[in-house]
Amino acid sequence: MMRLDTRLESCDLMLFGGVGDLSLRKLFPALYQLEAAGVLHHTTRIIAIARKDYDDHSFCTLLESSLRGYIGEDQFDEQHWISLKKRISYLRLELSDLDDYAAIKQAVATLSPTVIYYLATPPELYGTICENLHSSGSIASAGRIALEKPIGHDQKSSRVINDKVSCYFDESRIYRIDHYLGKETVQNLIALRFANNLFGSQWDQHHVDHVQITLAEQVGIEGRWGYYDQVGQMRDMVQNHLIQLLCMVAMDPPTQLTADSIRDEKLNVLRALRPITEKNVKRRTVRGQYREGKINDKACPGYLEEEGGRSNSDTETFVALRVNIDNWRWAGVPFYLRTGKRLADKVSEIIITYKSQRHYIFDPRQRAMAQNKLIIRLQPDESIRLRVVTKEQSLEQGMALQSRALDLDFSGGEQARIPDAYERLLLELMRGNPSLFVRRDEIEESWKWCDNLIDAWKRTGNQLEPYAAGSWGPESASKLISGRGREWHERLKT
Ligand code: BG6
């Protein structure tokens, strides 16, 4: 197999929010894996920054036990940890206090010119941190900044954040994270679509009947009620992850494999999304909230009874949408999107259902089966499967049809461990490759579309529909897709 050059340039990482959940759960385990893979530059240093009272030693003690937990004792390698630990230091800082940034300035003076300022903090602090970095003279000449989601809660507030950050970093140095873009199978979509004429030539209104994208989770709010209740599933999952996936599936071929070529095509999809307004919001959307139920035989409380919950919350934990893209490629092809918490399964899948043959000569009762399906599973068990129709093998059945899967399973074979999305994102960030990050105009266009929809919900007094934890969401989500023999694809059934 041809190996691409994975060596990184010399760069250093300043991790703001270094003791937070995201850093401990995702970023440090990803850095550990990059260390284990030997791809970090030998001079790379990592500075964790937070207000908690640690020093280098006590922070590393905390980090070691956290890494052992997330990576798993059996996978944890002492040597890799020793090498990683040598790179790490801790800086105690009040993020809003300019005086404290003298310590950052001092640290930056000893680092390489390419410093990555990774903000894993609440977004309300992004502006203040950038301003303080600038005022204290702590922005390195080739500094890059990485911003976690959510960037605002609507188009207006996202502009305020973007404007503020762009006073100190120009767009080419801003890396907005959507961790779904770092997932292996999402990246594989580009290869699948644009390196295989078989699929590339059939990716349009003439061949595709409809597209489904499901991002289903079994987890609930996990102690984040205060945050989640302000945003809901629409802002937490649709505005970013679901819409980014939609763009990756629907975009036209980029002219080149460059960041701007890809992002231009994604932006064209966002601009072609048919607005959901007061007129069509009832027919095109379903909003749900989970009630108590059971998942894997375990009782789960309803959303309102979760820790920290309020009994009168109107926040949605489930969204299903029927979306159209008004351009040549997708005219008349509906995209069905759904995402929710406390659903029956943890699965992220994209399903392309192809049209059946116009002139059909087999048993009419089997017609519905005679539709090819391309099933792209992002998680768990990353795989791409194509359901094809073949003859049933038997002497008696004549030309009876059956639907079988051609399987491309990524979890076995040569590469056993599929890298976590954050490993890829950190790697590309250190390489200075912006392709997997979201450009300002994409975020703002996506907010514009979502703002319209949320506004339509408000104006029409759209009612929340309850669903039991452990189900597939409210009944109306099935109605949204039904007709013409369509139904939601469910992993548990296939
Ligand atoms: C985050 C959301 O962005 O994505 C969470 O804020 C959600 O609510 C998570 O649980 C899902 O990510 P993944 O990679 O586990 O599907």
PDB file of N, CA and C in Angstrom, residues 447-482:
ATOM      1  N   TRP A 447     -26.386  28.768   9.432  1.00  0.00           N
ATOM      2  CA  TRP A 447     -27.218  29.417  10.463  1.00  0.00           C
ATOM      3  C   TRP A 447     -28.427  30.093   9.840  1.00  0.00           C
ATOM      4  N   LYS A 448     -28.213  30.745   8.692  1.00  0.00           N
ATOM      5  CA  LYS A 448     -29.313  31.474   8.056  1.00  0.00           C
ATOM      6  C   LYS A 448     -30.484  30.518   7.791  1.00  0.00           C
ATOM      7  N   TRP A 449     -30.149  29.335   7.251  1.00  0.00           N
ATOM      8  CA  TRP A 449     -31.192  28.353   6.927  1.00  0.00           C
ATOM      9  C   TRP A 449     -31.864  27.844   8.219  1.00  0.00           C
ATOM     10  N   CYS A 450     -31.046  27.569   9.224  1.00  0.00           N
ATOM     11  CA  CYS A 450     -31.606  27.059  10.490  1.00  0.00           C
ATOM     12  C   CYS A 450     -32.417  28.133  11.211  1.00  0.00           C
ATOM     13  N   ASP A 451     -31.945  29.384  11.159  1.00  0.00           N
ATOM     14  CA  ASP A 451     -32.692  30.478  11.808  1.00  0.00           C
ATOM     15  C   ASP A 451     -34.108  30.555  11.247  1.00  0.00           C
ATOM     16  N   ASN A 452     -34.215  30.452   9.912  1.00  0.00           N
ATOM     17  CA  ASN A 452     -35.539  30.479   9.256  1.00  0.00           C
ATOM     18  C   ASN A 452     -36.442  29.397   9.801  1.00  0.00           C
ATOM     19  N   LEU A 453     -35.846  28.204   9.903  1.00  0.00           N
ATOM     20  CA  LEU A 453     -36.633  27.057  10.367  1.00  0.00           C
ATOM     21  C   LEU A 453     -37.079  27.237  11.828  1.00  0.00           C
ATOM     22  N   ILE A 454     -36.138  27.645  12.665  1.00  0.00           N
ATOM     23  CA  ILE A 454     -36.460  27.810  14.095  1.00  0.00           C
ATOM     24  C   ILE A 454     -37.517  28.914  14.255  1.00  0.00           C
ATOM     25  N   ASP A 455     -37.367  29.939  13.446  1.00  0.00           N
ATOM     26  CA  ASP A 455     -38.331  31.036  13.483  1.00  0.00           C
ATOM     27  C   ASP A 455     -39.720  30.527  13.062  1.00  0.00           C
ATOM     28  N   ALA A 456     -39.752  29.678  12.043  1.00  0.00           N
ATOM     29  CA  ALA A 456     -41.039  29.135  11.579  1.00  0.00           C
ATOM     30  C   ALA A 456     -41.677  28.286  12.683  1.00  0.00           C
ATOM     31  N   TRP A 457     -40.863  27.548  13.419  1.00  0.00           N
ATOM     32  CA  TRP A 457     -41.391  26.778  14.560  1.00  0.00           C
ATOM     33  C   TRP A 457     -42.053  27.719  15.566  1.00  0.00           C
ATOM     34  N   LYS A 458     -41.340  28.808  15.864  1.00  0.00           N
ATOM     35  CA  LYS A 458     -41.857  29.758  16.871  1.00  0.00           C
ATOM     36  C   LYS A 458     -43.158  30.389  16.395  1.00  0.00           C
ATOM     37  N   ARG A 459     -43.160  30.874  15.159  1.00  0.00           N
ATOM     38  CA  ARG A 459     -44.330  31.595  14.648  1.00  0.00           C
ATOM     39  C   ARG A 459     -45.564  30.720  14.568  1.00  0.00           C
ATOM     40  N   THR A 460     -45.346  29.424  14.289  1.00  0.00           N
ATOM     41  CA  THR A 460     -46.515  28.552  14.131  1.00  0.00           C
ATOM     42  C   THR A 460     -46.841  27.841  15.443  1.00  0.00           C
ATOM     43  N   GLY A 461     -46.094  28.145  16.485  1.00  0.00           N
ATOM     44  CA  GLY A 461     -46.337  27.496  17.789  1.00  0.00           C
ATOM     45  C   GLY A 461     -46.202  25.990  17.666  1.00  0.00           C
ATOM     46  N   ASN A 462     -45.220  25.571  16.866  1.00  0.00           N
ATOM     47  CA  ASN A 462     -45.030  24.137  16.590  1.00  0.00           C
ATOM     48  C   ASN A 462     -44.948  23.319  17.881  1.00  0.00           C
ATOM     49  N   GLN A 463     -45.780  22.286  17.948  1.00  0.00           N
ATOM     50  CA  GLN A 463     -45.865  21.478  19.175  1.00  0.00           C
ATOM     51  C   GLN A 463     -44.776  20.405  19.200  1.00  0.00           C
ATOM     52  N   LEU A 464     -44.227  20.216  20.395  1.00  0.00           N
ATOM     53  CA  LEU A 464     -43.281  19.107  20.587  1.00  0.00           C
ATOM     54  C   LEU A 464     -44.051  17.799  20.610  1.00  0.00           C
ATOM     55  N   GLU A 465     -43.498  16.752  20.023  1.00  0.00           N
ATOM     56  CA  GLU A 465     -44.171  15.454  20.120  1.00  0.00           C
ATOM     57  C   GLU A 465     -43.341  14.537  21.010  1.00  0.00           C
ATOM     58  N   PRO A 466     -43.979  13.919  22.008  1.00  0.00           N
ATOM     59  CA  PRO A 466     -43.228  13.057  22.919  1.00  0.00           C
ATOM     60  C   PRO A 466     -42.872  11.729  22.249  1.00  0.00           C
ATOM     61  N   TYR A 467     -41.778  11.140  22.648  1.00  0.00           N
ATOM     62  CA  TYR A 467     -41.444   9.776  22.218  1.00  0.00           C
ATOM     63  C   TYR A 467     -40.790   9.059  23.389  1.00  0.00           C
ATOM     64  N   ALA A 468     -40.947   7.756  23.420  1.00  0.00           N
ATOM     65  CA  ALA A 468     -40.377   6.996  24.530  1.00  0.00           C
ATOM     66  C   ALA A 468     -38.883   6.802  24.322  1.00  0.00           C
ATOM     67  N   ALA A 469     -38.084   6.963  25.379  1.00  0.00           N
ATOM     68  CA  ALA A 469     -36.661   6.644  25.285  1.00  0.00           C
ATOM     69  C   ALA A 469     -36.539   5.200  24.805  1.00  0.00           C
ATOM     70  N   GLY A 470     -35.629   4.968  23.853  1.00  0.00           N
ATOM     71  CA  GLY A 470     -35.471   3.608  23.329  1.00  0.00           C
ATOM     72  C   GLY A 470     -36.302   3.348  22.083  1.00  0.00           C
ATOM     73  N   SER A 471     -37.074   4.355  21.645  1.00  0.00           N
ATOM     74  CA  SER A 471     -37.844   4.177  20.403  1.00  0.00           C
ATOM     75  C   SER A 471     -37.081   4.870  19.273  1.00  0.00           C
ATOM     76  N   TRP A 472     -37.713   4.975  18.096  1.00  0.00           N
ATOM     77  CA  TRP A 472     -37.079   5.681  16.978  1.00  0.00           C
ATOM     78  C   TRP A 472     -37.640   7.082  16.795  1.00  0.00           C
ATOM     79  N   GLY A 473     -38.196   7.659  17.869  1.00  0.00           N
ATOM     80  CA  GLY A 473     -38.702   9.022  17.774  1.00  0.00           C
ATOM     81  C   GLY A 473     -40.210   9.025  17.610  1.00  0.00           C
ATOM     82  N   PRO A 474     -40.802  10.212  17.492  1.00  0.00           N
ATOM     83  CA  PRO A 474     -42.263  10.317  17.402  1.00  0.00           C
ATOM     84  C   PRO A 474     -42.807   9.622  16.157  1.00  0.00           C
ATOM     85  N   GLU A 475     -44.049   9.189  16.282  1.00  0.00           N
ATOM     86  CA  GLU A 475     -44.748   8.517  15.201  1.00  0.00           C
ATOM     87  C   GLU A 475     -44.712   9.346  13.909  1.00  0.00           C
ATOM     88  N   SER A 476     -44.869  10.674  14.052  1.00  0.00           N
ATOM     89  CA  SER A 476     -44.935  11.499  12.828  1.00  0.00           C
ATOM     90  C   SER A 476     -43.642  11.478  12.027  1.00  0.00           C
ATOM     91  N   ALA A 477     -42.524  11.044  12.642  1.00  0.00           N
ATOM     92  CA  ALA A 477     -41.294  10.959  11.849  1.00  0.00           C
ATOM     93  C   ALA A 477     -41.438   9.863  10.790  1.00  0.00           C
ATOM     94  N   SER A 478     -42.178   8.789  11.126  1.00  0.00           N
ATOM     95  CA  SER A 478     -42.399   7.734  10.129  1.00  0.00           C
ATOM     96  C   SER A 478     -43.330   8.244   9.037  1.00  0.00           C
ATOM     97  N   LYS A 479     -44.308   9.048   9.458  1.00  0.00           N
ATOM     98  CA  LYS A 479     -45.244   9.600   8.456  1.00  0.00           C
ATOM     99  C   LYS A 479     -44.525  10.559   7.512  1.00  0.00           C
ATOM    100  N   LEU A 480     -43.540  11.277   8.052  1.00  0.00           N
ATOM    101  CA  LEU A 480     -42.811  12.262   7.233  1.00  0.00           C
ATOM    102  C   LEU A 480     -42.178  11.621   5.999  1.00  0.00           C
ATOM    103  N   ILE A 481     -41.722  10.395   6.171  1.00  0.00           N
ATOM    104  CA  ILE A 481     -41.004   9.735   5.066  1.00  0.00           C
ATOM    105  C   ILE A 481     -41.910   8.807   4.252  1.00  0.00           C
ATOM    106  N   SER A 482     -43.047   8.416   4.846  1.00  0.00           N
ATOM    107  CA  SER A 482     -43.832   7.359   4.194  1.00  0.00           C
ATOM    108  C   SER A 482     -44.467   7.870   2.891  1.00  0.00           C
TER     109      SER A 482
END
